[in-house]
Short mmCIF file of C-alpha atoms in Angstrom, two decimals:
data_model
loop_
_atom_site.label_atom_id
_atom_site.label_comp_id
_atom_site.label_asym_id
_atom_site.label_seq_id
_atom_site.Cartn_x
_atom_site.Cartn_y
_atom_site.Cartn_z
CA UNK G 12 -27.07 28.19 -19.40
CA UNK G 13 -28.12 24.67 -17.79
CA UNK G 14 -30.74 24.15 -19.39
CA UNK G 15 -30.89 22.12 -21.71
CA UNK G 16 -27.40 21.22 -21.38
CA UNK G 17 -26.83 17.63 -21.10
CA UNK G 18 -24.66 16.10 -18.22
CA UNK G 19 -22.60 12.90 -18.81
CA UNK G 20 -23.22 10.28 -16.58
CA UNK G 21 -18.78 8.67 -17.48
CA UNK G 22 -16.27 9.21 -19.32
CA UNK G 23 -17.01 10.55 -23.06
CA UNK G 24 -16.15 9.23 -25.72
CA UNK G 25 -12.93 10.13 -27.67
CA UNK G 26 -12.96 12.60 -30.92
CA UNK G 27 -17.00 13.65 -30.13
CA UNK G 28 -15.63 18.39 -29.83
CA UNK G 29 -16.96 18.08 -33.30
CA UNK G 30 -20.43 17.10 -32.60
CA UNK G 31 -22.82 19.82 -31.65
CA UNK G 32 -23.68 18.86 -28.55
CA UNK G 33 -23.92 21.02 -25.73
CA UNK G 34 -21.96 18.42 -23.59
CA UNK G 35 -21.33 19.39 -19.85
CA UNK G 36 -17.49 18.99 -19.16
CA UNK G 37 -16.69 16.98 -17.44
CA UNK G 38 -14.72 19.19 -15.36
CA UNK G 39 -18.27 21.05 -14.55
CA UNK G 40 -20.33 18.29 -13.78
CA UNK G 41 -22.24 18.38 -10.35
CA UNK G 42 -25.52 17.74 -9.34
CA UNK G 43 -26.55 20.26 -8.11
CA UNK G 44 -26.24 21.51 -12.38
CA UNK G 45 -29.28 18.95 -13.08
CA UNK G 46 -31.87 20.54 -10.72
CA UNK G 47 -31.18 23.58 -12.83
CA UNK G 48 -32.47 21.25 -15.64
CA UNK G 49 -29.07 19.57 -17.10
CA UNK G 50 -30.12 16.26 -19.00
CA UNK G 51 -28.22 13.06 -17.57
CA UNK G 52 -27.11 11.95 -20.79
CA UNK G 53 -25.12 8.36 -21.93
CA UNK G 54 -23.45 7.73 -24.91
CA UNK G 55 -27.02 5.83 -26.62
CA UNK G 56 -28.58 9.32 -25.09
CA UNK G 57 -25.52 11.94 -26.62
CA UNK G 58 -26.29 9.59 -30.08
CA UNK G 59 -30.04 10.36 -30.08
CA UNK G 60 -29.31 13.83 -30.06
CA UNK G 61 -31.65 14.95 -32.63
CA UNK G 62 -28.78 17.20 -33.22
CA UNK G 63 -26.15 14.66 -34.49
CA UNK G 64 -29.05 13.44 -36.88
CA UNK G 65 -29.43 16.67 -38.54
CA UNK G 66 -25.34 17.54 -38.54
CA UNK G 67 -24.70 14.21 -39.98
CA UNK G 68 -27.72 14.90 -42.65
CA UNK G 69 -25.62 18.54 -43.57
CA UNK G 70 -22.45 16.95 -43.38
CA UNK G 71 -20.80 16.54 -46.67
CA UNK G 72 -17.98 14.50 -46.27
CA UNK G 73 -16.19 15.56 -43.42
CA UNK G 74 -14.91 12.19 -41.87
CA UNK G 75 -14.32 13.42 -37.99
CA UNK G 76 -17.68 14.16 -38.51
CA UNK G 77 -17.58 10.48 -39.20
CA UNK G 78 -15.12 9.54 -36.62
CA UNK G 79 -17.26 10.91 -33.45
CA UNK G 80 -20.41 9.29 -34.63
CA UNK G 81 -19.10 6.04 -35.41
CA UNK G 82 -17.72 6.47 -32.09
CA UNK G 83 -20.34 7.14 -30.17
CA UNK G 84 -22.01 4.04 -32.00
CA UNK G 85 -19.38 1.75 -30.98
CA UNK G 86 -19.27 3.02 -27.06
CA UNK G 87 -23.01 3.14 -26.69
CA UNK G 88 -23.61 -0.23 -28.74
CA UNK G 89 -26.16 1.32 -30.80
CA UNK G 90 -26.28 1.28 -34.30
CA UNK G 91 -28.89 1.65 -37.86
CA UNK G 92 -30.67 -1.26 -35.81
CA UNK G 93 -31.81 1.94 -34.04
CA UNK G 94 -31.18 5.41 -35.89
CA UNK G 95 -31.64 4.32 -39.58
CA UNK G 96 -30.76 7.82 -40.44
CA UNK G 97 -27.14 6.31 -39.79
CA UNK G 98 -26.84 5.32 -43.07
CA UNK G 99 -26.64 8.41 -44.17
CA UNK G 100 -23.02 8.93 -42.79
CA UNK G 101 -20.24 9.29 -45.24
CA UNK G 102 -17.37 7.20 -45.09
CA UNK G 103 -14.48 6.73 -47.21
CA UNK G 104 -14.55 4.35 -50.55
CA UNK G 105 -11.62 2.51 -51.74
CA UNK G 106 -10.04 4.02 -54.66
CA UNK G 107 -11.26 7.22 -53.29
CA UNK G 108 -13.96 10.24 -51.43
CA UNK G 109 -16.38 9.02 -49.46
CA UNK G 110 -19.97 7.34 -50.02
CA UNK G 111 -23.19 7.12 -47.47
CA UNK G 112 -22.75 4.18 -45.20
CA UNK G 113 -25.99 2.54 -47.15
CA UNK G 114 -24.30 2.35 -49.94
CA UNK G 115 -21.12 0.86 -49.10
CA UNK G 116 -20.35 -2.89 -49.22
CA UNK G 117 -17.43 -4.05 -46.35
CA UNK G 118 -14.82 -5.65 -48.45
CA UNK G 119 -14.61 -9.54 -49.28
CA UNK G 120 -18.67 -9.33 -47.32
CA UNK G 121 -21.15 -12.08 -48.47
CA UNK G 122 -23.29 -8.91 -49.66
CA UNK G 123 -20.22 -8.11 -52.10
CA UNK G 124 -21.10 -11.24 -54.00
CA UNK G 125 -24.17 -10.38 -54.06
CA UNK G 126 -25.68 -6.96 -54.84
CA UNK G 127 -26.49 -6.15 -58.54
CA UNK G 128 -22.91 -4.67 -59.18
CA UNK G 129 -24.83 -1.94 -61.95
CA UNK G 130 -26.47 -1.15 -58.61
CA UNK G 131 -24.87 1.66 -56.82
CA UNK G 132 -22.70 0.03 -54.15
CA UNK G 133 -19.03 0.97 -53.76
CA UNK G 134 -16.49 -0.71 -51.30
CA UNK G 135 -15.63 0.98 -48.00
CA UNK G 136 -12.21 1.74 -47.15
CA UNK G 137 -12.26 1.57 -43.50
CA UNK G 138 -9.74 4.14 -42.46
CA UNK G 139 -7.92 3.27 -39.35
CA UNK G 140 -10.41 3.73 -36.93
CA UNK G 141 -13.26 2.58 -37.95
CA UNK G 142 -13.70 -1.48 -37.52
CA UNK G 143 -16.30 -4.29 -39.33
CA UNK G 144 -18.55 -4.68 -35.73
CA UNK G 145 -19.02 -0.97 -35.73
CA UNK G 146 -18.92 -0.22 -39.67
CA UNK G 147 -21.82 -2.89 -40.36
CA UNK G 148 -23.81 -0.49 -36.81
CA UNK G 149 -23.44 2.57 -39.26
CA UNK G 150 -24.79 0.17 -42.29
CA UNK G 151 -22.71 -0.66 -43.95
CA UNK G 152 -23.63 -3.82 -45.65
CA UNK G 153 -21.43 -7.46 -45.21
CA UNK G 154 -24.77 -9.81 -44.79
CA UNK G 155 -28.11 -8.78 -45.76
CA UNK G 156 -28.46 -5.68 -43.09
CA UNK G 157 -31.82 -5.62 -41.05
CA UNK G 158 -33.77 -1.94 -40.40
CA UNK G 159 -35.82 -2.47 -37.47
CA UNK G 160 -38.94 1.12 -37.11
CA UNK G 161 -41.22 1.52 -34.34
CA UNK G 162 -44.97 2.48 -34.08
CA UNK G 163 -44.17 3.02 -38.00
CA UNK G 164 -47.97 4.25 -39.68
CA UNK G 165 -48.72 2.75 -42.63
CA UNK G 166 -51.91 4.50 -43.77
CA UNK G 167 -50.23 8.33 -44.11
CA UNK G 168 -47.13 9.83 -45.58
CA UNK G 169 -45.10 7.58 -46.06
CA UNK G 170 -41.83 10.40 -44.82
CA UNK G 171 -38.09 9.03 -46.57
CA UNK G 172 -36.03 9.39 -44.15
CA UNK G 173 -39.04 8.41 -40.76
CA UNK G 174 -38.37 6.39 -38.40
CA UNK G 175 -41.00 6.12 -34.90
CA UNK G 176 -44.47 7.97 -35.96
CA UNK G 177 -42.76 9.24 -38.97
CA UNK G 178 -43.29 6.61 -41.46
CA UNK G 179 -40.54 4.41 -42.90
CA UNK G 180 -37.62 4.65 -45.81
CA UNK G 181 -37.93 5.06 -49.23
CA UNK G 182 -35.13 2.84 -49.38
CA UNK G 183 -37.74 -0.26 -48.62
CA UNK G 184 -38.84 -0.94 -52.44
CA UNK G 185 -42.28 -1.15 -52.88
CA UNK G 186 -43.59 -0.48 -49.91
CA UNK G 187 -46.44 1.45 -51.34
CA UNK G 188 -47.24 -1.84 -52.63
CA UNK G 189 -46.72 -3.87 -49.46
CA UNK G 190 -48.61 -1.77 -47.83
CA UNK G 191 -51.77 -2.07 -50.45
CA UNK G 192 -51.76 -5.84 -49.75
CA UNK G 193 -51.51 -6.00 -46.52
CA UNK G 194 -54.61 -4.10 -46.50
CA UNK G 195 -57.05 -6.18 -46.80
CA UNK G 196 -56.63 -8.56 -43.63
CA UNK G 197 -56.42 -5.60 -41.46
CA UNK G 198 -60.77 -4.65 -39.99
CA UNK G 199 -62.03 -1.72 -40.92
CA UNK G 200 -61.22 1.10 -38.97
CA UNK G 201 -58.26 -0.57 -37.18
CA UNK G 202 -55.48 1.73 -37.86
CA UNK G 203 -52.28 0.63 -40.32
CA UNK G 204 -49.76 1.12 -37.93
CA UNK G 205 -47.15 -1.58 -37.05
CA UNK G 206 -45.24 -0.90 -33.50
CA UNK G 207 -42.60 -2.83 -34.63
CA UNK G 208 -41.14 -3.49 -38.02
CA UNK G 209 -38.16 -5.45 -39.12
CA UNK G 210 -36.53 -4.89 -42.92
CA UNK G 211 -34.24 -6.85 -44.57
CA UNK G 212 -32.72 -3.87 -46.56
CA UNK G 213 -31.18 -3.57 -50.48
CA UNK G 214 -33.44 -6.85 -51.66
CA UNK G 215 -34.15 -4.56 -54.86
CA UNK G 216 -29.81 -4.59 -54.99
CA UNK G 217 -29.33 -8.24 -54.81
CA UNK G 218 -28.37 -9.96 -58.37
CA UNK G 219 -27.99 -13.70 -56.76
CA UNK G 220 -31.77 -14.00 -55.18
CA UNK G 221 -30.92 -18.01 -54.33
CA UNK G 222 -28.04 -17.68 -52.80
CA UNK G 223 -29.24 -14.84 -51.59
CA UNK G 224 -32.52 -17.40 -49.50
CA UNK G 225 -29.97 -20.38 -48.65
CA UNK G 226 -28.03 -17.22 -46.45
CA UNK G 227 -31.10 -16.16 -44.80
CA UNK G 228 -32.34 -19.89 -44.54
CA UNK G 229 -29.01 -19.99 -42.60
CA UNK G 230 -30.06 -16.70 -39.95
CA UNK G 231 -32.11 -17.15 -37.12
CA UNK G 232 -32.62 -13.14 -37.28
CA UNK G 233 -32.72 -12.54 -41.12
CA UNK G 234 -35.23 -15.45 -40.97
CA UNK G 235 -37.34 -14.20 -38.99
CA UNK G 236 -37.67 -10.96 -41.01
CA UNK G 237 -39.01 -13.33 -43.31
CA UNK G 238 -41.39 -16.01 -41.63
CA UNK G 239 -42.61 -14.05 -38.81
CA UNK G 240 -45.94 -12.13 -39.17
CA UNK G 241 -46.21 -7.94 -38.91
CA UNK G 242 -48.61 -7.39 -36.55
CA UNK G 243 -50.86 -4.36 -37.42
CA UNK G 244 -53.70 -3.68 -35.64
CA UNK G 245 -53.60 -6.68 -33.66
CA UNK G 246 -53.96 -9.12 -37.12
CA UNK G 247 -51.11 -10.81 -38.06
CA UNK G 248 -49.77 -9.90 -41.46
CA UNK G 249 -46.57 -11.28 -44.85
CA UNK G 250 -43.71 -9.37 -44.05
CA UNK G 251 -42.54 -6.63 -46.13
CA UNK G 252 -39.65 -9.05 -47.13
CA UNK G 253 -41.55 -11.85 -47.95
CA UNK G 254 -43.59 -9.94 -50.20
CA UNK G 255 -41.05 -8.83 -51.86
CA UNK G 256 -39.70 -11.63 -52.55
CA UNK G 257 -42.48 -13.88 -53.23
CA UNK G 258 -42.83 -11.36 -56.24
CA UNK G 259 -39.36 -12.30 -57.51
CA UNK G 260 -38.39 -15.39 -59.84
CA UNK G 261 -36.92 -17.12 -57.27
CA UNK G 262 -36.71 -20.99 -58.42
CA UNK G 263 -35.47 -21.56 -61.98
CA UNK G 264 -37.59 -18.26 -62.89
CA UNK G 265 -40.73 -19.59 -61.43
CA UNK G 266 -42.66 -17.25 -58.07
CA UNK G 267 -42.12 -19.02 -55.05
CA UNK G 268 -46.82 -19.53 -56.06
CA UNK G 269 -45.78 -20.83 -59.09
CA UNK G 270 -43.64 -23.70 -56.97
CA UNK G 271 -46.34 -26.22 -54.27
CA UNK G 272 -43.87 -28.52 -51.21
CA UNK G 273 -43.44 -32.16 -51.21
CA UNK G 274 -46.39 -34.25 -50.00
CA UNK G 275 -49.03 -31.64 -51.49
CA UNK G 276 -50.55 -35.02 -53.52
CA UNK G 277 -53.51 -32.35 -54.40
CA UNK G 278 -51.60 -29.90 -56.16
CA UNK G 279 -48.72 -32.40 -57.88
CA UNK G 280 -48.26 -31.25 -60.97
CA UNK G 281 -49.62 -28.67 -61.12
CA UNK G 282 -47.45 -26.38 -60.27
CA UNK G 283 -43.24 -27.13 -59.91
CA UNK G 284 -41.37 -28.60 -56.71
CA UNK G 285 -40.17 -26.30 -54.38
CA UNK G 286 -36.43 -26.72 -53.92
CA UNK G 287 -35.91 -29.17 -51.04
CA UNK G 288 -32.52 -27.66 -49.22
CA UNK G 289 -34.90 -25.10 -48.12
CA UNK G 290 -37.55 -25.52 -45.22
CA UNK G 291 -41.15 -25.92 -45.52
CA UNK G 292 -41.98 -22.57 -43.18
CA UNK G 293 -39.75 -20.63 -45.37
CA UNK G 294 -41.44 -20.99 -48.10
CA UNK G 295 -44.30 -21.35 -47.13
CA UNK G 296 -43.80 -17.10 -46.72
CA UNK G 297 -42.50 -17.03 -49.36
CA UNK G 298 -46.04 -18.24 -50.87
CA UNK G 299 -44.85 -21.56 -51.94
CA UNK G 300 -48.41 -23.06 -52.24
CA UNK G 301 -48.78 -25.21 -48.95
CA UNK G 302 -52.11 -27.08 -50.04
CA UNK G 303 -55.96 -26.75 -52.07
CA UNK G 304 -57.34 -24.74 -49.21
CA UNK G 305 -55.59 -22.65 -49.64
CA UNK G 306 -55.27 -22.01 -53.32
CA UNK G 307 -59.42 -21.84 -53.81
CA UNK G 308 -60.11 -19.20 -51.17
CA UNK G 309 -58.49 -16.70 -53.08
CA UNK G 310 -60.27 -15.49 -56.49
CA UNK G 311 -57.40 -14.86 -59.14
CA UNK G 312 -55.75 -17.94 -56.90
CA UNK G 313 -58.62 -20.24 -58.00
CA UNK G 314 -58.25 -19.14 -62.33
CA UNK G 315 -54.59 -19.07 -62.23
CA UNK G 316 -55.54 -23.30 -60.45
CA UNK G 317 -57.85 -23.47 -63.22
CA UNK G 318 -55.80 -22.38 -65.92
CA UNK G 319 -53.00 -24.85 -65.08
CA UNK G 320 -55.98 -27.56 -65.18
CA UNK G 321 -55.89 -27.36 -68.84
CA UNK G 322 -52.81 -26.55 -69.80
CA UNK G 323 -51.50 -29.99 -71.67
CA UNK G 324 -48.24 -28.94 -70.05
CA UNK G 325 -49.20 -30.63 -66.53
CA UNK G 326 -49.09 -33.87 -65.73
CA UNK G 327 -51.52 -35.05 -63.29
CA UNK G 328 -54.49 -37.83 -62.47
CA UNK G 329 -57.70 -38.80 -62.85
CA UNK G 330 -58.59 -38.88 -59.18
CA UNK G 331 -56.13 -36.22 -58.50
CA UNK G 332 -58.76 -34.40 -60.97
CA UNK G 333 -61.87 -34.65 -59.50
CA UNK G 334 -60.28 -34.24 -55.99
CA UNK G 335 -59.64 -31.07 -57.18
CA UNK G 336 -62.75 -30.46 -58.58
CA UNK G 337 -64.99 -31.81 -55.45
CA UNK G 338 -63.08 -29.09 -53.76
CA UNK G 339 -63.02 -26.12 -55.93
CA UNK G 340 -67.34 -26.71 -55.81
CA UNK G 341 -67.93 -26.66 -52.00
CA UNK G 342 -65.39 -23.82 -52.03
CA UNK G 343 -66.91 -21.87 -54.09
CA UNK G 344 -71.16 -22.82 -53.83
CA UNK G 345 -72.50 -19.56 -53.32
CA UNK G 346 -69.33 -17.06 -54.32
CA UNK G 347 -69.52 -17.61 -58.12
CA UNK G 348 -70.18 -13.70 -58.13
CA UNK G 349 -66.33 -13.80 -56.83
CA UNK G 350 -65.29 -15.68 -59.90
CA UNK G 351 -62.46 -15.29 -61.55
CA UNK G 352 -62.55 -15.44 -65.56
CA UNK G 353 -63.04 -19.56 -67.02
CA UNK G 354 -60.16 -20.96 -68.65
CA UNK G 355 -59.71 -21.70 -72.01
CA UNK G 356 -59.84 -25.05 -71.76
CA UNK G 357 -59.96 -28.02 -69.05
CA UNK G 358 -59.25 -31.43 -68.26
CA UNK G 359 -60.92 -33.76 -69.82
CA UNK G 360 -62.15 -37.76 -71.09
CA UNK G 361 -61.85 -38.45 -74.35
CA UNK G 362 -63.48 -41.10 -76.94
CA UNK G 363 -60.51 -42.76 -75.71
CA UNK G 364 -61.12 -42.24 -72.53
CA UNK G 365 -57.91 -40.82 -71.79
CA UNK G 366 -57.38 -37.27 -69.49
CA UNK G 367 -56.56 -34.24 -71.54
CA UNK G 368 -56.80 -30.74 -72.00
CA UNK G 369 -59.39 -29.76 -74.09
CA UNK G 370 -61.19 -26.24 -75.24
CA UNK G 371 -64.20 -25.73 -72.80
CA UNK G 372 -66.68 -25.63 -76.18
CA UNK G 373 -65.94 -29.48 -76.44
CA UNK G 374 -66.34 -29.68 -72.99
CA UNK G 375 -69.87 -31.18 -70.48
CA UNK G 376 -70.33 -31.97 -67.18
CA UNK G 377 -72.06 -35.06 -66.78
CA UNK G 378 -74.87 -34.36 -64.09
CA UNK G 379 -76.28 -38.42 -64.23
CA UNK G 380 -74.12 -41.18 -64.83
CA UNK G 381 -77.54 -42.25 -67.97
CA UNK G 382 -75.95 -38.81 -69.72
CA UNK G 383 -73.06 -39.86 -70.50
CA UNK G 384 -73.56 -42.17 -73.90
CA UNK G 385 -75.80 -38.80 -75.28
CA UNK G 386 -72.72 -37.33 -73.90
CA UNK G 387 -70.37 -38.74 -76.04
CA UNK G 388 -72.66 -39.36 -79.08
CA UNK G 389 -72.33 -35.81 -79.15
CA UNK G 390 -69.46 -35.57 -79.51
CA UNK G 391 -68.29 -33.75 -76.15
CA UNK G 392 -64.96 -34.22 -73.25
CA UNK G 393 -66.16 -35.36 -69.79
CA UNK G 394 -65.18 -33.52 -67.56
CA UNK G 395 -64.32 -35.92 -64.75
CA UNK G 396 -66.58 -34.34 -61.43
CA UNK G 397 -68.90 -35.98 -58.42
CA UNK G 398 -72.52 -35.01 -59.59
CA UNK G 399 -72.82 -33.22 -57.08
CA UNK G 400 -69.92 -30.55 -58.37
CA UNK G 401 -71.36 -30.03 -62.33
CA UNK G 402 -73.40 -26.78 -61.44
CA UNK G 403 -70.69 -24.88 -59.97
CA UNK G 404 -68.63 -26.07 -61.97
CA UNK G 405 -70.55 -25.70 -65.04
CA UNK G 406 -69.93 -21.56 -63.98
CA UNK G 407 -66.68 -21.77 -62.85
CA UNK G 408 -65.61 -23.34 -66.43
CA UNK G 409 -68.26 -21.67 -68.32
CA UNK G 410 -69.17 -25.26 -69.92
CA UNK G 411 -72.60 -26.73 -70.29
CA UNK G 412 -74.39 -29.59 -67.94
CA UNK G 413 -74.94 -33.21 -70.23
CA UNK G 414 -78.29 -32.09 -69.15
CA UNK G 415 -78.86 -28.92 -70.39
CA UNK G 416 -78.03 -30.22 -74.12
CA UNK G 417 -82.06 -31.44 -74.28
CA UNK G 418 -80.72 -34.79 -74.22
CA UNK G 419 -84.15 -37.30 -75.59
CA UNK G 420 -86.59 -39.52 -73.66
CA UNK G 421 -86.87 -42.84 -74.52
CA UNK G 422 -89.80 -43.38 -75.26
CA UNK G 423 -92.44 -46.77 -75.04
CA UNK G 424 -91.69 -49.13 -72.47
CA UNK G 425 -93.93 -51.92 -70.73
CA UNK G 426 -94.90 -50.32 -67.32
CA UNK G 427 -93.36 -53.26 -64.84
CA UNK G 428 -92.94 -53.32 -60.65
CA UNK G 429 -89.87 -53.48 -59.48
CA UNK G 430 -89.12 -57.47 -58.06
CA UNK G 431 -88.73 -57.14 -54.21
CA UNK G 432 -86.26 -58.66 -52.99
CA UNK G 433 -84.98 -54.53 -55.18
CA UNK G 434 -87.05 -52.76 -53.27
CA UNK G 435 -86.66 -54.23 -49.66
CA UNK G 436 -82.75 -52.92 -50.51
CA UNK G 437 -84.12 -49.74 -52.16
CA UNK G 438 -88.17 -49.16 -49.85
CA UNK G 439 -87.50 -44.97 -51.49
CA UNK G 440 -87.35 -46.31 -55.61
CA UNK G 441 -89.86 -46.24 -58.19
CA UNK G 442 -92.41 -48.83 -57.45
CA UNK G 443 -92.57 -49.48 -60.87
CA UNK G 444 -90.22 -48.33 -64.26
CA UNK G 445 -91.23 -48.95 -67.78
CA UNK G 446 -89.37 -52.02 -68.93
CA UNK G 447 -87.38 -51.91 -72.48
CA UNK G 448 -86.36 -54.98 -74.25
CA UNK G 449 -83.74 -52.82 -75.83
CA UNK G 450 -81.89 -49.50 -74.45
CA UNK G 451 -79.21 -47.53 -75.34
CA UNK G 452 -77.88 -46.93 -72.06
CA UNK G 453 -79.29 -49.36 -70.62
CA UNK G 454 -81.64 -47.39 -68.37
CA UNK G 455 -82.49 -44.02 -67.80
CA UNK G 456 -84.66 -41.59 -65.29
CA UNK G 457 -86.11 -38.86 -67.03
CA UNK G 458 -88.79 -37.08 -65.81
CA UNK G 459 -89.47 -38.57 -62.64
CA UNK G 460 -89.54 -41.72 -64.49
CA UNK G 461 -87.69 -44.78 -65.19
CA UNK G 462 -87.02 -46.07 -68.28
CA UNK G 463 -84.02 -49.60 -67.57
CA UNK G 464 -83.57 -52.77 -69.11
CA UNK G 465 -83.55 -55.98 -66.83
CA UNK G 466 -79.18 -55.83 -66.79
CA UNK G 467 -79.57 -51.11 -66.03
CA UNK G 468 -82.56 -51.43 -63.86
CA UNK G 469 -80.69 -51.98 -60.49
CA UNK G 470 -78.53 -48.87 -61.91
CA UNK G 471 -81.20 -46.90 -62.01
CA UNK G 472 -83.63 -47.73 -59.27
CA UNK G 473 -79.98 -46.87 -57.51
CA UNK G 474 -79.94 -42.93 -59.15
CA UNK G 475 -83.77 -42.60 -59.37
CA UNK G 476 -83.70 -43.60 -54.78
CA UNK G 477 -80.85 -41.12 -54.65
CA UNK G 478 -78.63 -44.00 -53.19
CA UNK G 479 -76.10 -44.20 -56.15
CA UNK G 480 -73.78 -45.63 -53.76
CA UNK G 481 -75.70 -49.30 -53.73
CA UNK G 482 -75.59 -50.21 -57.49
CA UNK G 483 -73.53 -52.91 -57.37
CA UNK G 484 -75.33 -54.47 -54.01
CA UNK G 485 -78.76 -54.00 -56.07
CA UNK G 486 -76.50 -56.16 -59.42
CA UNK G 487 -75.68 -58.76 -56.43
CA UNK G 488 -79.48 -58.66 -55.30
CA UNK G 489 -81.32 -59.03 -58.94
CA UNK G 490 -79.17 -62.13 -60.06
CA UNK G 491 -80.76 -63.93 -57.34
CA UNK G 492 -77.22 -64.96 -55.95
CA UNK G 493 -77.71 -64.78 -52.29
CA UNK G 494 -73.78 -65.64 -51.78
CA UNK G 495 -73.25 -62.33 -54.12
CA UNK G 496 -75.64 -59.75 -51.87
CA UNK G 497 -73.42 -61.31 -48.64
CA UNK G 498 -69.74 -60.21 -50.25
CA UNK G 499 -71.00 -57.15 -51.65
CA UNK G 500 -72.25 -56.64 -48.26
CA UNK G 501 -69.27 -58.23 -46.93
CA UNK G 502 -67.14 -55.46 -49.33
CA UNK G 503 -69.39 -52.34 -48.83
CA UNK G 504 -68.35 -52.61 -44.55
CA UNK G 505 -65.09 -53.00 -45.42
CA UNK G 506 -64.86 -49.49 -46.89
CA UNK G 507 -66.84 -48.27 -44.55
#
C-alpha cells in the first residue's frame, strides 16, 4: 500500500536496491500517492530513514550495503555530522577485511600521522566507488573528525549510540567526567540539555597532542569546537574538547593550567610560559592561566598558587609576592570556610633580607611595623604582605601574626607632649607619648600608648593615627626644615 511508502522527488541514486526502503518505483510515482499516505522523500530523507540506520547497525561487512549508503551520502550532502551512526558502516581495510568507518584512516592523511599505532585504527583501502570526500562524510578520518549532536540530555542515561534526544556516543572519552565538571556552572533546576553539541572525535587515540593542537589552530571549525562555549540551559560552559585537551600534558609534559600567557606579571615565574605560537584565545580555552583573578576564584587553584609561592624552584620578585598576597587576602576575606589546605612553605624574607621559600612553621606575618625587630629576634622569616592582608593570610598560610607572639611592651619613658608641628599634620594622632632616650625598635604602639625616641616619633605617630603613608612627611616636619617639608609634599603629590 501507499501508506508509509517513500515517494522519490527526483532520480534515485544507483545501487540502492539493497536498502530496506519502501520506495515507490519512478514509473509508478504520481501525486495521488501522496494523498494516499506516501511520503515525499529526497535523498537526504532516504538516508535519514530509520530502516537504513538499522540495516547499517545489523550488517556485517556487506560492501553492497556500504556502496548504497555511500551513494546516498554523496547525493544528499549529509554525513556523519548529522548522522553519527554512519561511523558504524563497514568499509574495506588495507590488507583485507572490513572495519567500521569510524575506525579507519584515510591513507596519507594528517590523522594517520597523529594517532597512536595501538589505538585500534586501520587504513582504508578505498574502492573505486568511494571518493575521499564521501569517505570523510562517513566518518573516515583524514583530519580530526567533528561530531554534531542535537538536543543532548546530559543528566540522563548517556546512550552509547544516541544523538538527537538520546544522549551522546561513547566514543567521546570521559564524557561523564566532562558533564560533572560543567554541572556546577548551570543554575539549580535548569535541565542539562545541550541544543547543539560539537565535539572532536577520537582525541584519546592521538599520540602527538602538540601537533594536534597545531592542526586545530589552523582549522576554523576545529578551533571553534575548542574555543566556543557550549550552551547549557542558556549558560555558556567549557566545551568538551577544551575540557579533554585541558587535562592532558600538552606543553613539554605540562598541563595547560600549569602554564601562563605572556604578559601576566603577577603570575610570571609561578607558572611556565605557554607556547607563543598558539593564539591566546585557544590557550585560554585549554585552561592556560590568563590572570590572577581567575586563579583566586577557585579553592583548588588557590591552593596550587600558594604551593607555587612556596616552591624554591620558582623565581618571583618581592613586589610580585606582595601584590599576590594582597590580592589573595582581598578575594578570600569572608571565604575562609572554603579555604584549601595551607602550603608547606611560604615565600618570606630571611635574616639576610633576601626572599626565599621557608617552611611555614618558621614564618611570621608582621601586622605592625614596630614588630619587625621582635620577629627577627625570634628567628622568624617575614612573609611580605600589607598589614591589611595579614589576618586572612595567617589563616590561609597557617602562619602566626607577630602580634600574637606576646611581643614585650616597653617600660618607663617620660610622658611628653607631641610637638605642635606634628599634630598640625596629624590632628588625630595621640597628643602625648612616652619619650625614651633609647628604644629598640625606635617606637612601639602598644595598649593605646605610643613609646618612642625622638627619631622614632614621626613613624610612631603615623602608625598610631592610621596614616602610615605620611611618615616621611612627619620626618621632614620633625626636622624643622621647611624645604624638606615642601619637598616631601611635592613628592607625595607626584605619587598621586
